Short mmCIF file of C-alpha atoms in Angstrom, two decimals:
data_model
loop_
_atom_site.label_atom_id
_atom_site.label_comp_id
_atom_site.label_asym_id
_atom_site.label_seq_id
_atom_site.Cartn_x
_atom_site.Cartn_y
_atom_site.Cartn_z
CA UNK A 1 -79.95 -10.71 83.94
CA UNK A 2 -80.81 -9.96 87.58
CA UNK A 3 -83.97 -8.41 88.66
CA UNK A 4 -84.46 -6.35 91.64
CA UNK A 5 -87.12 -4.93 93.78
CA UNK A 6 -87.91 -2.93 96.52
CA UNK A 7 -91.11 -1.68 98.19
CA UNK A 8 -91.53 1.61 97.25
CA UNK A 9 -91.91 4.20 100.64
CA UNK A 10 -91.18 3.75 104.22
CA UNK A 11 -92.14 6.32 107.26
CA UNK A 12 -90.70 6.26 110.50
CA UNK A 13 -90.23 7.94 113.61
CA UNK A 14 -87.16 9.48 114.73
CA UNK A 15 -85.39 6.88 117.06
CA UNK A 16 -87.54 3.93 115.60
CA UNK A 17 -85.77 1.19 113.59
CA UNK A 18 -86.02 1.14 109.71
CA UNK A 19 -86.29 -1.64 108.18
CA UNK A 20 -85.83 -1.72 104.18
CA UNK A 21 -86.61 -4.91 101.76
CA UNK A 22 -85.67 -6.10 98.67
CA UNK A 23 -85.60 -8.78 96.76
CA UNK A 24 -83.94 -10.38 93.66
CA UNK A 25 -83.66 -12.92 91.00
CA UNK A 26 -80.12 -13.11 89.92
CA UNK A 27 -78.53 -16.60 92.85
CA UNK A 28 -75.29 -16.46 91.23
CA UNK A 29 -74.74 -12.33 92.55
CA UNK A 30 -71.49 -12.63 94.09
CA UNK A 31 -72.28 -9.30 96.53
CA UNK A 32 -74.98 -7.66 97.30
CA UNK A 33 -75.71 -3.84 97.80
CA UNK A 34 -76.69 -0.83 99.99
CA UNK A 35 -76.83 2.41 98.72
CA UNK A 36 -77.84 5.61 99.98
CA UNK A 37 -79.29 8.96 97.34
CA UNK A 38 -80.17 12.34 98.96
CA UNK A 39 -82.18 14.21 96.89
CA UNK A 40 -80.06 15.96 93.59
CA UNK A 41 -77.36 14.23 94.98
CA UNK A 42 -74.88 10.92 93.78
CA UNK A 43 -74.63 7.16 95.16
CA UNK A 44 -73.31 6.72 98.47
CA UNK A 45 -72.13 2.96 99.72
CA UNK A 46 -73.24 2.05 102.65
CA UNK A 47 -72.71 -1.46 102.90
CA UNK A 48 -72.29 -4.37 101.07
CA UNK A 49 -72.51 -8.59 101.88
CA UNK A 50 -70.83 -11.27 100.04
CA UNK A 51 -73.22 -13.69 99.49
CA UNK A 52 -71.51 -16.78 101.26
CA UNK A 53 -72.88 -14.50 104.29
CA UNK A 54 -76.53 -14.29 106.05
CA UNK A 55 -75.59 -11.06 108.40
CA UNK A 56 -73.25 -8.11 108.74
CA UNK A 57 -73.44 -5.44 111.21
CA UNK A 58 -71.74 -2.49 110.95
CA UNK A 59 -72.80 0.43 113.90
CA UNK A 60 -76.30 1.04 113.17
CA UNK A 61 -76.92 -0.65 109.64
CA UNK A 62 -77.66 -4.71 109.69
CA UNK A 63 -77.96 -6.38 106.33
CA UNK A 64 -79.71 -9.51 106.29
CA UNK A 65 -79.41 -11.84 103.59
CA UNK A 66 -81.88 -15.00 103.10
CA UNK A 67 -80.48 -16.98 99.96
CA UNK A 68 -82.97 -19.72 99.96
CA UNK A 69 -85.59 -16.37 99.83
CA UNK A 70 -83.68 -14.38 97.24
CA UNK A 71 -84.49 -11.69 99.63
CA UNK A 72 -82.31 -9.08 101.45
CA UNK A 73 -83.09 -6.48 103.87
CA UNK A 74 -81.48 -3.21 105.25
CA UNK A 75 -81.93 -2.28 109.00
CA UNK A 76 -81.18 0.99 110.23
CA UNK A 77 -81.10 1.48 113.88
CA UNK A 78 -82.39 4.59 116.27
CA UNK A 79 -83.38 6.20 112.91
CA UNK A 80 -82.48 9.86 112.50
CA UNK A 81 -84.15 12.35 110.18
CA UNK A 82 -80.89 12.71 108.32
CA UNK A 83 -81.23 9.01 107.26
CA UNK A 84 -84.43 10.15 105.23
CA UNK A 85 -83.18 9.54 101.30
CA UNK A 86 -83.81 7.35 98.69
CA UNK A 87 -82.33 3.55 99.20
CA UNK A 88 -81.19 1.20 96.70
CA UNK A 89 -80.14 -2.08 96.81
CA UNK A 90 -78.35 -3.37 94.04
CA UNK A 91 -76.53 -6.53 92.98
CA UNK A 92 -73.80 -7.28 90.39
CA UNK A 93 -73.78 -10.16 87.82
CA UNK A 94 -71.54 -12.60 88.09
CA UNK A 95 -68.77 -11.53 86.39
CA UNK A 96 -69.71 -8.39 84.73
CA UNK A 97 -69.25 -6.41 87.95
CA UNK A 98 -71.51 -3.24 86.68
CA UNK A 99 -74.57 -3.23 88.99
CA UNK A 100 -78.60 -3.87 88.55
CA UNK A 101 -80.20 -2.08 90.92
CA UNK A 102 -83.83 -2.16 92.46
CA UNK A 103 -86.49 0.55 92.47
CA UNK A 104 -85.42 2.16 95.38
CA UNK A 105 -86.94 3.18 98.62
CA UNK A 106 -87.90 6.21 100.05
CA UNK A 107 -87.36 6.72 103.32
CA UNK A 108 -88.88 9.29 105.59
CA UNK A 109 -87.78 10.32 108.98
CA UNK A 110 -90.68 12.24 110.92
CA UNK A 111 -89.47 13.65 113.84
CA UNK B 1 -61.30 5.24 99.46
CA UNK B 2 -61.56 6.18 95.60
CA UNK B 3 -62.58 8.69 94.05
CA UNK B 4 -64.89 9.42 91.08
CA UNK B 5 -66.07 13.23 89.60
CA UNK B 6 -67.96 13.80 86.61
CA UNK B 7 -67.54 17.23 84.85
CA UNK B 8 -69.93 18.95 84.48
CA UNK B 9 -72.07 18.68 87.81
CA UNK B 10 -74.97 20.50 85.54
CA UNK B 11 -75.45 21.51 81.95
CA UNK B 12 -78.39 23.12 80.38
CA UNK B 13 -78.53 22.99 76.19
CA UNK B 14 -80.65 23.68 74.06
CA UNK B 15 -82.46 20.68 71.87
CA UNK B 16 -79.83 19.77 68.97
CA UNK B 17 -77.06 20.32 70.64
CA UNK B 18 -74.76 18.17 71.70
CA UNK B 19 -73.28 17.70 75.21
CA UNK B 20 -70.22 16.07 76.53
CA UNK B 21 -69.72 14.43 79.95
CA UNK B 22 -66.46 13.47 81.60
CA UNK B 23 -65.92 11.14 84.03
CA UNK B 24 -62.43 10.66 86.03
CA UNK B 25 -60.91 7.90 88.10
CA UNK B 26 -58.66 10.69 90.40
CA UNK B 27 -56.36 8.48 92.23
CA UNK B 28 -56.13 4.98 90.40
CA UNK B 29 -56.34 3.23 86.70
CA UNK B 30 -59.96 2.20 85.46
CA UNK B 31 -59.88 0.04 82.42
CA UNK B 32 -63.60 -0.34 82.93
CA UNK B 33 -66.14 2.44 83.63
CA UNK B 34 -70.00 2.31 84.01
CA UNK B 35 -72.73 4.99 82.65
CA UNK B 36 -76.37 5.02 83.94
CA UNK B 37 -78.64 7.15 83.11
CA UNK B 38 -81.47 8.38 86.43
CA UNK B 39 -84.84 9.82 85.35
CA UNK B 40 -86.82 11.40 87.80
CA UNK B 41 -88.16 9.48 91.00
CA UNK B 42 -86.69 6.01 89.41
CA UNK B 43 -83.68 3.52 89.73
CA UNK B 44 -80.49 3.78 87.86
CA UNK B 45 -80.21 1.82 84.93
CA UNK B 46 -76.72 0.44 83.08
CA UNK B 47 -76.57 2.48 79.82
CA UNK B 48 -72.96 0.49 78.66
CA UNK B 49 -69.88 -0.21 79.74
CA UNK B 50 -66.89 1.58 79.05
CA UNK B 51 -63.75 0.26 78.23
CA UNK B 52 -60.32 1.48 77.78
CA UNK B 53 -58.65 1.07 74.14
CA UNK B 54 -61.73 -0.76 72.79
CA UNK B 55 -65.42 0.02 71.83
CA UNK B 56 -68.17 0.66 74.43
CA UNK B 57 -71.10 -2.01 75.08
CA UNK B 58 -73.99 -0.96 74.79
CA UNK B 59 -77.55 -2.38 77.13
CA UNK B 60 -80.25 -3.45 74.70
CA UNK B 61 -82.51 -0.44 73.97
CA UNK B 62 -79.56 2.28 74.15
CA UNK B 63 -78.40 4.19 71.03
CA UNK B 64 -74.83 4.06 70.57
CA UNK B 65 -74.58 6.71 67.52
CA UNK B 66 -76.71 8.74 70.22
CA UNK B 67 -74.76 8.21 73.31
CA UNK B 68 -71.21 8.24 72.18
CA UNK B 69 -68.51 6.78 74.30
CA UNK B 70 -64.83 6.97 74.25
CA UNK B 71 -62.26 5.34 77.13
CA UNK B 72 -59.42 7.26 75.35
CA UNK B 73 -56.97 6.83 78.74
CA UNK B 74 -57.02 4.54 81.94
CA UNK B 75 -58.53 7.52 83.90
CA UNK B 76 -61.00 8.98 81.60
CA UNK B 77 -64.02 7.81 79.97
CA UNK B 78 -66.24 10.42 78.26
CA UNK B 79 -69.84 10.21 77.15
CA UNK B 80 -71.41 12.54 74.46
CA UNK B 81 -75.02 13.03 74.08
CA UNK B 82 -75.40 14.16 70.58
CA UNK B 83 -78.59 15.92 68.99
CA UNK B 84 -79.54 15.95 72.46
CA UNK B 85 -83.51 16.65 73.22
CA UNK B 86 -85.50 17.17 75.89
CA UNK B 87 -86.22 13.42 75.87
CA UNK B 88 -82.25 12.77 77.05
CA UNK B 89 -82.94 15.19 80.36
CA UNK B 90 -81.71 13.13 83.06
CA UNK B 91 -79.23 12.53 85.62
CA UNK B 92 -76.36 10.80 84.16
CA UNK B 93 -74.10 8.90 86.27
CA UNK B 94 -70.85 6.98 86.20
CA UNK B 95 -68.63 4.21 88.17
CA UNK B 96 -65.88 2.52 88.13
CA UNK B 97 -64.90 -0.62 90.04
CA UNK B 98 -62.05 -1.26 92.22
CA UNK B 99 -59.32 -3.42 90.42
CA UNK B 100 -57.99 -4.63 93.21
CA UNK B 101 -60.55 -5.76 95.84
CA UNK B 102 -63.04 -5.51 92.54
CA UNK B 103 -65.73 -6.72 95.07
CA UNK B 104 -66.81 -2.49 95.20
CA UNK B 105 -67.64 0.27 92.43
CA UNK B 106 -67.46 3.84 93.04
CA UNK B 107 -69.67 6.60 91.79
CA UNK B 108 -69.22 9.90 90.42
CA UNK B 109 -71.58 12.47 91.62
CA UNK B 110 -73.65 12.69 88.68
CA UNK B 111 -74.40 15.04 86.17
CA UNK B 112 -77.79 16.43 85.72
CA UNK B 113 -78.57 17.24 82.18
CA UNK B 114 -81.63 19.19 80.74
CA UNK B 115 -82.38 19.70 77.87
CA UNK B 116 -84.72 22.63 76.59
#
């Protein structure tokens, strides 16, 4: 099955750009995962990339996705201190559609 | 979009007891619905798969006479913790993907169990 993971802790500054990693084993994921966990709290989507793509944008988040690398990356721009959470990425098996999903990151904002 | 909620948000029992967790599709059919199970400070990971009229499957390592599952309608999948023990504390969460696009899954909020 697939096999993800992320570096464990990130710090920023407020208004620098975040930049989360992660990597998997799993080629045949047919999309790919952001999500976003405040603390006590559930899973929110943030974004997602099929995998026949290398970029989306969408207002400050940019995914990156490097096939040939296995490796995918999160970018969050003009980081805020309410972006500090836990991120996961996550990826689905072909097929099976319930998702693996890495160690997660912490992120923290200092402002 | 969708939406997902879990019943109860918290539950405290006491060890032995055993604890049921509902999870509801609110505003469309879900033949297929997710559990993982989130200790502290770590990922999620896939505890079985739910599905409607049929047995649950189970991931390798999870009990299934422990963790009882039962998809009894398209909208409701339930999960029972039985003989629960302190062990089984953890935050226990649930999905379901979109049948139609079935390119996204959404969550429930979780439910945080401890056990005493």
């Amino acid at each position: 099955g697939e096999d993800v993971e992320q570096s464990l802790f990130l710090s920023v500054r407020e208004g620098d750009s975040s930049v989360i990693n992660c990597t998997y084993t799993d080629s045949s994921s047919t999309y790919l995962y952001w999500y976003k966990q405040e603390p006590g709290a559930g899973l929110q989507l943030l974004t997602y990339i099929f995998s026949n793509m290398d970029m989306k944008q969408d207002q400050r988040l940019t995914v990156l996705l490097n096939k040939k690398d296995k490796h995918l990356s999160l970018r969050i721009a003009d980081t805020q201190t309410g972006d500090s959470a836990i991120y996961f990425c996550a990826g689905a098996d072909t097929g099976r559609r319930a998702l693996t999903f890495g160690s997660g990151t912490r992120l923290q904002v200092q402002p | 979009g969708a939406v997902v909620s879990q019943h109860p948000s918290w539950v405290i029992c006491k060890s032995g007891t055993s604890v049921k967790i509902e999870c509801r599709s609110l505003d469309f059919q879900a033949t297929t619905m997710f559990w993982y199970r989130q200790f502290p400070k770590q990922s999620l990971m896939l505890m079985a798969t739910s599905n409607e009229g049929s047995k649950a499957t189970y991931e390798q390592g999870v009990e299934k006479d422990k963790f009882l599952i039962n998809h009894a309608s398209l909208t409701l999948s339930t999960l029972t913790v039985t003989s629960a023990h302190p062990e089984d504390s953890s935050f226990y969460i649930c999905s379901a993907p979109d049948r139609v696009s079935n390119n996204e899954q959404f969550f429930g909020p979780g439910t945080r169990l401890t056990v005493l």
